[in-house]
Tab-separated table of C-alpha atoms and ligand atoms in Angstrom:
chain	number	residue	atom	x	y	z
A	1	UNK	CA	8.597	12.545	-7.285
A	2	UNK	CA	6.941	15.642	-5.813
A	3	UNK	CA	5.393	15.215	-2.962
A	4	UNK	CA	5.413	12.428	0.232
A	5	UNK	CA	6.806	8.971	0.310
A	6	UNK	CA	7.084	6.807	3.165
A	7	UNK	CA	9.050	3.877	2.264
A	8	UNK	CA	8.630	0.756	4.300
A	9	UNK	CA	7.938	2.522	7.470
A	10	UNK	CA	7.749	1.133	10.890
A	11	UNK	CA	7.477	2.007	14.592
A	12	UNK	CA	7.868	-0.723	17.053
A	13	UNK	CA	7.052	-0.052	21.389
A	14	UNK	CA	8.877	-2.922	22.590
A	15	UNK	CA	7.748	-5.684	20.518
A	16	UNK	CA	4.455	-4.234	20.049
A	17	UNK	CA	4.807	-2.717	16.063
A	18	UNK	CA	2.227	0.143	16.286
A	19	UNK	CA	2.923	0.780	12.641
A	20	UNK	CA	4.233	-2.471	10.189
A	21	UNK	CA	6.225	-1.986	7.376
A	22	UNK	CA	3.995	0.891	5.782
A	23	UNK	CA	4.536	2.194	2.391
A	24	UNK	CA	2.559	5.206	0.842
A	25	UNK	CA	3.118	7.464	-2.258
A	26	UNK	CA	1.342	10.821	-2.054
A	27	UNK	CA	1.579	13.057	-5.034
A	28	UNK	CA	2.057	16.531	-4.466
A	29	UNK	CA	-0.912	18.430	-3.435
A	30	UNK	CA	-3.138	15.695	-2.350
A	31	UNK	CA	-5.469	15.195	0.603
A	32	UNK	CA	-5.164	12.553	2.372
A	33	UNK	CA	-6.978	11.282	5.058
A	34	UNK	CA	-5.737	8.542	7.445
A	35	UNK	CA	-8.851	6.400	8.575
A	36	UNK	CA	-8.819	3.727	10.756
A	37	UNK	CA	-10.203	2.436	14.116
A	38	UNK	CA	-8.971	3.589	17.571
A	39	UNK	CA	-5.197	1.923	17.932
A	40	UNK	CA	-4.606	1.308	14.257
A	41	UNK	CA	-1.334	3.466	14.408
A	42	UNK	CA	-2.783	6.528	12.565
A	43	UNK	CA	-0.999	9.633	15.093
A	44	UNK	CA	1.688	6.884	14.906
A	45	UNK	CA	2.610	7.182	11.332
A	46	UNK	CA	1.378	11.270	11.251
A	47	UNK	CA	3.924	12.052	14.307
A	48	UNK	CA	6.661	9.986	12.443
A	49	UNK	CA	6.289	12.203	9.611
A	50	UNK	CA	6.216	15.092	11.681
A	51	UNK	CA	9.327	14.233	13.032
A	52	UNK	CA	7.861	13.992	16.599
A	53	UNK	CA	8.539	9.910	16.632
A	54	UNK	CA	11.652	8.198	15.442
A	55	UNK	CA	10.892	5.622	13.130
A	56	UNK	CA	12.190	2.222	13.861
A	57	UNK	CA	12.744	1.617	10.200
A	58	UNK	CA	12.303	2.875	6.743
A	59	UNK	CA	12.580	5.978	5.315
A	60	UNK	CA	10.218	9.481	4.845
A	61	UNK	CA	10.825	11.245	1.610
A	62	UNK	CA	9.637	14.818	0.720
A	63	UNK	CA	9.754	16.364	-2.381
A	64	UNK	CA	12.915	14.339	-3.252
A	65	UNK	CA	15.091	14.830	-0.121
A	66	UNK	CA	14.985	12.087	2.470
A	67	UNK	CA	13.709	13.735	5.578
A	68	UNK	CA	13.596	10.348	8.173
A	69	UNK	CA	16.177	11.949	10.294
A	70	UNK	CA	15.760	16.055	10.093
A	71	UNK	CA	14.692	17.676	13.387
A	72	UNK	CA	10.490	18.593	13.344
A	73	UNK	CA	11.842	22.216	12.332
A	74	UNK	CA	13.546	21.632	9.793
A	75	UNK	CA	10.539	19.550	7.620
A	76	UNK	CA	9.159	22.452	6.295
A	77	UNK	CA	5.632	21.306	8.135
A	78	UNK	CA	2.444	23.062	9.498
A	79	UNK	CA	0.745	21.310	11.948
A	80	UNK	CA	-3.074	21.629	13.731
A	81	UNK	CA	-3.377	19.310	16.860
A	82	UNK	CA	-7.180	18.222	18.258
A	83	UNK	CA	-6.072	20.211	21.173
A	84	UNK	CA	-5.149	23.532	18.895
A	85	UNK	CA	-2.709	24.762	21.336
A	86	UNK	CA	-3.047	28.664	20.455
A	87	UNK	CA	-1.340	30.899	23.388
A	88	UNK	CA	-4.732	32.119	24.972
A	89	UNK	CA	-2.544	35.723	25.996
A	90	UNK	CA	-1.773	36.481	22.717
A	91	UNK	CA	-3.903	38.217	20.076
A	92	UNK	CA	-5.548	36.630	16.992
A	93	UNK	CA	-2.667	38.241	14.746
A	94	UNK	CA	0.104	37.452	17.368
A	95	UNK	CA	-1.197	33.896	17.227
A	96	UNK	CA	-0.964	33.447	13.134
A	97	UNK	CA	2.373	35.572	13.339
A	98	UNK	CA	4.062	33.782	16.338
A	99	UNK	CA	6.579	31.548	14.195
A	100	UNK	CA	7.649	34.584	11.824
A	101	UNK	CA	8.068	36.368	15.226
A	102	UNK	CA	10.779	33.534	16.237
A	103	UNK	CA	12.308	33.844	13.024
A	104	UNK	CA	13.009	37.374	12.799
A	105	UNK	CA	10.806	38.559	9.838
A	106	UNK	CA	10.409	41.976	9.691
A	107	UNK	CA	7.513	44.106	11.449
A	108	UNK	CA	5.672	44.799	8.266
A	109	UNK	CA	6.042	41.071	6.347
A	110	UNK	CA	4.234	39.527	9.616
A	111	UNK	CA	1.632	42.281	9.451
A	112	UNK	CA	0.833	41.603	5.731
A	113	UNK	CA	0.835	37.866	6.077
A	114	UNK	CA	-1.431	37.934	9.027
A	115	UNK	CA	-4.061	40.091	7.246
A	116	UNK	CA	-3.270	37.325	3.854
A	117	UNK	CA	-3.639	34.775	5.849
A	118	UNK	CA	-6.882	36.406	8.025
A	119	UNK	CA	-8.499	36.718	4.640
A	120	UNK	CA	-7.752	33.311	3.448
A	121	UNK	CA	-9.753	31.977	6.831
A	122	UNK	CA	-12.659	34.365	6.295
A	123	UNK	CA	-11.724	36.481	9.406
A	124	UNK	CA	-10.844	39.636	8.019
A	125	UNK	CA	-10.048	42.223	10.443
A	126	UNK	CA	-10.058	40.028	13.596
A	127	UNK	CA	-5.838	40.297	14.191
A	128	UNK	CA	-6.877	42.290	17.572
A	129	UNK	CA	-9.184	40.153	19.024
A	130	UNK	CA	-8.048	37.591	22.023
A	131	UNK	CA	-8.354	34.461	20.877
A	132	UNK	CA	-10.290	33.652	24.279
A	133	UNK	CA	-13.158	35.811	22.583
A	134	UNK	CA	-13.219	33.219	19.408
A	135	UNK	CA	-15.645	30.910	19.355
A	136	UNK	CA	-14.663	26.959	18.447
A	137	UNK	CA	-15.282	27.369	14.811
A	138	UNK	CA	-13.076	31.000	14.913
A	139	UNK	CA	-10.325	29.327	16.733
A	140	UNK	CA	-10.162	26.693	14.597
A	141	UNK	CA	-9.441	28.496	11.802
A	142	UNK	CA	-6.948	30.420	13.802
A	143	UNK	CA	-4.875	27.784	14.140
A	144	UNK	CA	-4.615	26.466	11.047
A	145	UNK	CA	-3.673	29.912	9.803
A	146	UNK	CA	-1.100	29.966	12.203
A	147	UNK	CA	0.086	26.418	10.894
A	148	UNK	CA	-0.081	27.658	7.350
A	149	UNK	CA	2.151	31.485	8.223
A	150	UNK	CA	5.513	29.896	6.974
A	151	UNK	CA	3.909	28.540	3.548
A	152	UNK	CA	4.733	24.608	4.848
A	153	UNK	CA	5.099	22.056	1.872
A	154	UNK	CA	2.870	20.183	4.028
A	155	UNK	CA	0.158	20.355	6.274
A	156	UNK	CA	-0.635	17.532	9.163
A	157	UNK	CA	-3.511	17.714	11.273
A	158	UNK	CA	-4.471	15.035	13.679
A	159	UNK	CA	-8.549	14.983	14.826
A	160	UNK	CA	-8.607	18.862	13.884
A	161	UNK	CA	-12.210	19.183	13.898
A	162	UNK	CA	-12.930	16.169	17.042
A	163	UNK	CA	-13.715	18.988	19.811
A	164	UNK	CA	-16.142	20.803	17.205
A	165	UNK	CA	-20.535	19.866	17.817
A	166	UNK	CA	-21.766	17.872	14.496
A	167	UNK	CA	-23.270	21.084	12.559
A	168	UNK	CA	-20.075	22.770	12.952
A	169	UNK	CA	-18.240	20.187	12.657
A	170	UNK	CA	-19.533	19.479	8.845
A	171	UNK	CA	-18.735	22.764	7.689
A	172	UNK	CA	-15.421	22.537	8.808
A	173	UNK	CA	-14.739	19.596	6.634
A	174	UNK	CA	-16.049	21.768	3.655
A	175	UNK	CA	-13.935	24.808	4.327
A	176	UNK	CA	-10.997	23.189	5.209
A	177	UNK	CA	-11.478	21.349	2.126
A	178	UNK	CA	-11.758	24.480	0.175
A	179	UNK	CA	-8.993	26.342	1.650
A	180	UNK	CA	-6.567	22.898	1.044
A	181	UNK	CA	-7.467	23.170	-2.696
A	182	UNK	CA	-7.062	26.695	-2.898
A	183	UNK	CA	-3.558	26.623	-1.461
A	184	UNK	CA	-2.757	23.099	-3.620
A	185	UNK	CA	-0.817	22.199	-0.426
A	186	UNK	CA	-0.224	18.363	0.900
A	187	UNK	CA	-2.175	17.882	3.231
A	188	UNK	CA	-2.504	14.730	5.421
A	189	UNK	CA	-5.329	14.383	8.586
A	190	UNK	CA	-6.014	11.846	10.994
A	191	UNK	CA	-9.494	11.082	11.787
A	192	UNK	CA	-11.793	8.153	12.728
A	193	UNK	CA	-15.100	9.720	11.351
A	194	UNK	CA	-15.201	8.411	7.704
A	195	UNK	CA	-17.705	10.681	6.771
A	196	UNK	CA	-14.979	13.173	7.238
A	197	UNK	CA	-12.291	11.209	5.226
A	198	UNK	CA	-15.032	10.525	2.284
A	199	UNK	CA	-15.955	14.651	2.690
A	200	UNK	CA	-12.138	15.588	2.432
A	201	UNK	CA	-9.916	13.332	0.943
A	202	UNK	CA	-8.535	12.553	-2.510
A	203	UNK	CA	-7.022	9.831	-1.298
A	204	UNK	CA	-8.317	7.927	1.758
A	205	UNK	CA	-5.879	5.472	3.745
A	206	UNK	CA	-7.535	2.785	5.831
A	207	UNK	CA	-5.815	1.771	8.444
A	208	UNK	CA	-5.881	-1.681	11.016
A	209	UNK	CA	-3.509	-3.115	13.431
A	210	UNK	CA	-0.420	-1.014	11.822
A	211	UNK	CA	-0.628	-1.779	8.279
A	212	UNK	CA	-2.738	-0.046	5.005
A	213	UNK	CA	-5.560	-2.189	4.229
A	214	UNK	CA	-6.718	-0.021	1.563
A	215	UNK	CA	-5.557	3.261	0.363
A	216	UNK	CA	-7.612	4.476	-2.604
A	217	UNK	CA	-10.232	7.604	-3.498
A	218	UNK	CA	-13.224	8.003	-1.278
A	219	UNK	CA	-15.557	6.334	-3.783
A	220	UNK	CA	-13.562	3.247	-4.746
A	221	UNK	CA	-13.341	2.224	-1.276
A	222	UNK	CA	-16.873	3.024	-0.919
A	223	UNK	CA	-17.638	0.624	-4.224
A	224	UNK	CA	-14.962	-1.683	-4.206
A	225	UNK	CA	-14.137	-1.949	-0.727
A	226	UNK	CA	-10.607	-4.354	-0.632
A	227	UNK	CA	-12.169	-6.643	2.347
A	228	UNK	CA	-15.020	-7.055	4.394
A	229	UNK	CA	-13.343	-4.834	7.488
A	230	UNK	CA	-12.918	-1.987	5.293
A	231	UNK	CA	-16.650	-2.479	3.669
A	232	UNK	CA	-17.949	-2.446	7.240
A	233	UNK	CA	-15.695	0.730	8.222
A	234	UNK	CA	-16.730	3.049	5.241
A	235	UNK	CA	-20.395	3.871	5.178
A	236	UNK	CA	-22.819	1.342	5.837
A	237	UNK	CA	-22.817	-2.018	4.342
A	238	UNK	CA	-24.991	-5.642	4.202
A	239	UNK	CA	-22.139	-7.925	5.054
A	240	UNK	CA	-23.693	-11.414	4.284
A	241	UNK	CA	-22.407	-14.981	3.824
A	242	UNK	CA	-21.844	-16.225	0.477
A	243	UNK	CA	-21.569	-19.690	-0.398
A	244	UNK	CA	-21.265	-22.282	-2.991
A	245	UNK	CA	-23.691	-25.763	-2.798
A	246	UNK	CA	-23.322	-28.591	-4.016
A	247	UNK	CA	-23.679	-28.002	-7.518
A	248	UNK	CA	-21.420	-25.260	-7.307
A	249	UNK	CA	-23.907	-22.316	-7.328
A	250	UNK	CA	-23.969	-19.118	-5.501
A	251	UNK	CA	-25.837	-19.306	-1.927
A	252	UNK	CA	-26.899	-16.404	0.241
A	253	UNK	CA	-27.757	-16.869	3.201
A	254	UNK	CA	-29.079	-20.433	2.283
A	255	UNK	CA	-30.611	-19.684	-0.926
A	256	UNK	CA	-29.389	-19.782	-4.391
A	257	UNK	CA	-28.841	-16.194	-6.318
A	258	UNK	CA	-28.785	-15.856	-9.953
A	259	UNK	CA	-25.863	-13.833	-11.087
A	260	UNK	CA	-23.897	-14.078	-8.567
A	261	UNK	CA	-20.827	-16.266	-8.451
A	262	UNK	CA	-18.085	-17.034	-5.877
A	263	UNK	CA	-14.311	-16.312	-7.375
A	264	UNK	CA	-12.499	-19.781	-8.148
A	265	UNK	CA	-11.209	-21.721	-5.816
A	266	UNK	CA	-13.182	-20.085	-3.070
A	267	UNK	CA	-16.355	-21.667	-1.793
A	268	UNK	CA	-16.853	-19.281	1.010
A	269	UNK	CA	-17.116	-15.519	1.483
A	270	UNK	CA	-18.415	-12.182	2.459
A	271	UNK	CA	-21.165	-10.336	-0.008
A	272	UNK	CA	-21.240	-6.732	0.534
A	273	UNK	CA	-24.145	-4.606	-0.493
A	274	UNK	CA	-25.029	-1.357	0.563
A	275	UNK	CA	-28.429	-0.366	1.952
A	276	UNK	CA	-28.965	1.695	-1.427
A	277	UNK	CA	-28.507	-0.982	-3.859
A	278	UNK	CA	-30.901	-3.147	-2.425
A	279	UNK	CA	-34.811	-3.141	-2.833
A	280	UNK	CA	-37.897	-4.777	-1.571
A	281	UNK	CA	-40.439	-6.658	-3.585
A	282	UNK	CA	-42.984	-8.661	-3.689
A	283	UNK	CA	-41.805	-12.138	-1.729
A	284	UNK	CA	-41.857	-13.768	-5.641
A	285	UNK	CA	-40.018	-11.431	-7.262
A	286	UNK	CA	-36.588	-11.405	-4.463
A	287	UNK	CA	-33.764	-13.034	-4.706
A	288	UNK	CA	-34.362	-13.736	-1.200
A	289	UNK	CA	-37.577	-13.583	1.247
A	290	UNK	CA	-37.872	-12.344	4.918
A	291	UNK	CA	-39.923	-10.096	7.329
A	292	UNK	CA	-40.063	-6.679	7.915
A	293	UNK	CA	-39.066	-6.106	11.401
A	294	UNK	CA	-38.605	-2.537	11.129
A	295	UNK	CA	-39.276	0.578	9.202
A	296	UNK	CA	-36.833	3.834	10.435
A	297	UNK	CA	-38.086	7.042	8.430
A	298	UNK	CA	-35.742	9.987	8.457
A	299	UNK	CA	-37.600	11.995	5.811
A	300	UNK	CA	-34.906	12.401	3.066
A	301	UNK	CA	-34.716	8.175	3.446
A	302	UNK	CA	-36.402	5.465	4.573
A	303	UNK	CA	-34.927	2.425	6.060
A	304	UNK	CA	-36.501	-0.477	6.318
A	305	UNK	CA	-35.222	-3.644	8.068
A	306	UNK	CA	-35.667	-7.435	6.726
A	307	UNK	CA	-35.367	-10.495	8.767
A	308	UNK	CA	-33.982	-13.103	6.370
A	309	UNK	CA	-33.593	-16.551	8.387
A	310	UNK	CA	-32.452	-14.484	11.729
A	311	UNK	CA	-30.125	-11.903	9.559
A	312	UNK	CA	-31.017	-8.122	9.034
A	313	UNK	CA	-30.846	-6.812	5.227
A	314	UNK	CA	-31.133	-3.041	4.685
A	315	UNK	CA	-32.473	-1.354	2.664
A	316	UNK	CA	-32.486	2.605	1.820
A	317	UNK	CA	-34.960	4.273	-0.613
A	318	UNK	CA	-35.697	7.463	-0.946
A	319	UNK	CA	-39.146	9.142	-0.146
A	320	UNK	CA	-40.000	8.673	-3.988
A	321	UNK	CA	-39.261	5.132	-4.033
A	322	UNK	CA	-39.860	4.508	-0.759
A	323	UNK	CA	-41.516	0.462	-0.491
A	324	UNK	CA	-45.310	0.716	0.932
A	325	UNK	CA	-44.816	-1.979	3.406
A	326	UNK	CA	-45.164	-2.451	7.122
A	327	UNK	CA	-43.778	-4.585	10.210
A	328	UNK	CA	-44.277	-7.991	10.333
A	329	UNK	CA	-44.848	-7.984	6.699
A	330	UNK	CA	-43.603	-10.552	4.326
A	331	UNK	CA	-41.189	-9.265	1.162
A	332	UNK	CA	-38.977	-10.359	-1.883
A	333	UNK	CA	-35.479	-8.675	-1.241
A	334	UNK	CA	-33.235	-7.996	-4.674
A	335	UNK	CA	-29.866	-7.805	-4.428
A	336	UNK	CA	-28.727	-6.757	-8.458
A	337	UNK	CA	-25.520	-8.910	-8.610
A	338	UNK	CA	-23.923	-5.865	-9.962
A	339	UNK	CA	-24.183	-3.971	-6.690
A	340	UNK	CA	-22.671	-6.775	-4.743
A	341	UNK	CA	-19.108	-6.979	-4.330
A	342	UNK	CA	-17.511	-10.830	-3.294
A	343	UNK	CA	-15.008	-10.048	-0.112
A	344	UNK	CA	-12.760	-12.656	1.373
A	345	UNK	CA	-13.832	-12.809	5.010
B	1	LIG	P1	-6.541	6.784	18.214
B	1	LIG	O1	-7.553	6.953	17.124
B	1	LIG	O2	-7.125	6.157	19.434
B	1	LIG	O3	-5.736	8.012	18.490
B	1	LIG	P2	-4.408	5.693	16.578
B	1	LIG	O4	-4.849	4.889	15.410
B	1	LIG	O5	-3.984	7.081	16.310
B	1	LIG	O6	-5.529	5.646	17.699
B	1	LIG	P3	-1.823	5.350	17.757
B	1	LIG	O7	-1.960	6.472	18.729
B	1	LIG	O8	-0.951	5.556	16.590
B	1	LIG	O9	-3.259	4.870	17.269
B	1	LIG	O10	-1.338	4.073	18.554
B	1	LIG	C1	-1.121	2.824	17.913
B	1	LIG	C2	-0.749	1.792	18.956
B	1	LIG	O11	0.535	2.091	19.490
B	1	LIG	C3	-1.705	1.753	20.154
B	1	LIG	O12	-1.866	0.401	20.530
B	1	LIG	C4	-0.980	2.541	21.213
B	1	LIG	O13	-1.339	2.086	22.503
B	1	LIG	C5	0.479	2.236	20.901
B	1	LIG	N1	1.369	3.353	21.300
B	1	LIG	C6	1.322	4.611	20.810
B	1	LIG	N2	2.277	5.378	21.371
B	1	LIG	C7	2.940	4.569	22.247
B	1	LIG	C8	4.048	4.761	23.130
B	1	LIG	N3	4.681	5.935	23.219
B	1	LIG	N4	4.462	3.699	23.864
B	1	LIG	C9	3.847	2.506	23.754
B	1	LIG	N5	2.806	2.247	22.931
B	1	LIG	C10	2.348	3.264	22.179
């Protein structure tokens, strides 16, 4: 296959395994973004297919040839760090140019890939400056030009946009985004923002305690989350008890919902619903009834919190739709049984 296979990879400290037995096909020119919570073993797995970590098991494969072993150098790799790393002496262009430099291309090759690659970053004409005259947003790009100067067959960035302020940050994601399908290059980032995997990624890996707990596109693990962790970790979710009574019916939160139905053999589990598939009502017409107990307006949405039996359900409408009710008010809340996805817990 073209492209990045890790085959039953794992990384033990001691007797601690930081990453468990982890297996991952990545067809040539993907995105992928590594998600997971702090500890999960993301830099783990990325420095392991850097070459910067020894695996304790399993094997890396890239493009065909079986790359576990090969020194960093030899992997054909670009790499951004969240620390950047560009020599603060040396010029923009010395910067993107420094690994050419090492390996001995010729005066005018560096040259013309520094002002390709300047271009490519929208910074034309800025091979003179010192990088310590960039601002974060310049330098950023700066360094993943000078990751890209040897044409890698694949690009690994750990938290490359983590130092950057949240406007910045955002566009970033978008141009980095662009540039990766412009180039068609594997690409693979670490990052614990999932608005940044769900921005980026073809293919978004969640990550927890060293093993893949899902690893689909953005929106399937948005819609069909694979548990209730990863329904909780992507976006923002109603994560609420579902049960079956007596008579075998679907309960939430105490009350019986048409439509919805618990998979056999389970009588208990997690409902997930997110804030946007769920509206409020007149108490009558809900599947369920509560109080509001609070009503957040951030002009392009509206939020507004129900108490159902001491849980919070909520909901997000836009200013069009948005439910004419108030705090301490009483209301219906409709879950369509479509929306909700049944989790084990
Ligand atoms: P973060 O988002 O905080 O960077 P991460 O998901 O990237 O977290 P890793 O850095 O891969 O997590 O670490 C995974 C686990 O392995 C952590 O519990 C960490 O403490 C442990 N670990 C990582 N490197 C070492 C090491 N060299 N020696 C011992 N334990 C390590």
């Amino acid at each position: 296959m073209s492209g990045l296979a890790i085959n039953d990879i794992t990384k033990n400290f001691g007797d601690f395994a930081a990453v468990d037995n982890v297996n991952l096909s990545v067809p040539h020119g993907t995105f992928v973004c590594l998600l997971g919570p702090s500890g999960c073993g993301k830099t783990t797995l990325l420095r392991m297919i850097a070459g910067l970590e020894e695996p304790t098991g399993g094997a890396i494969i890239l493009d065909g040839e079986n790359i576990t072993s090969l020194p960093t150098h030899k992997r054909n790799l670009g790499m951004v760090f969240q620390s950047l790393a560009l020599f603060p002496h040396l010029s923009v262009g010395d910067n993107i140019a420094y690994a050419l430099r090492i390996r001995g291309r010729a005066k005018e090759e560096q040259r013309k890939r520094v002002e390709e690659l300047l271009a490519l970053i929208h910074l034309p004409g800025f091979a003179d400056r010192p990088v310590a005259k960039l601002s974060g947003g310049q330098r950023q790009r700066v360094a993943i030009a000078r990751a890209l100067a040897l044409s890698p067959k694949l690009f690994l960035l750990d938290e490359p946009l983590s130092a950057l302020d949240a406007k910045l940050r955002e566009d970033m994601q978008v141009e980095l985004r662009q540039l990766q399908q412009r180039l068609g290059i594997t690409t693979i980032v670490v990052t614990h923002d999932q608005r940044e995997a769900m921005t980026m990624a073809d293919l978004v890996v969640v990550m927890g305690k060293g093993k893949i707990l899902q690893a689909a596109p953005p929106i399937e693990i948005y819609r069909k989350p694979a548990d209730a962790f990863v329904a909780d970790f992507i976006g923002i979710t109603n994560l609420l008890p579902i049960e079956a009574d007596s008579a075998g019916r679907a309960t939430v939160l105490g009350t019986a919902v048409p439509g919805l139905a618990l998979p056999a053999g389970m009588n208990k589990a997690s409902l997930s619903i997110r804030p946007e598939d769920v509206s409020i009502t007149a108490p009558r017409d809900g599947a369920l009834t509560g109080t509001v107990s609070f009503v957040r307006d951030l002009g392009g949405t509206i939020e507004t919190f129900v108490d159902v039996g001491g849980t919070t359900i909520i909901a997000v409408a836009t200013p069009r739709e948005r439910p004419n009710v108030s705090v301490g008010q009483s209301v219906g809340v409709v879950l369509p049984p479509e929306s909700c996805v049944v989790l084990k817990q």
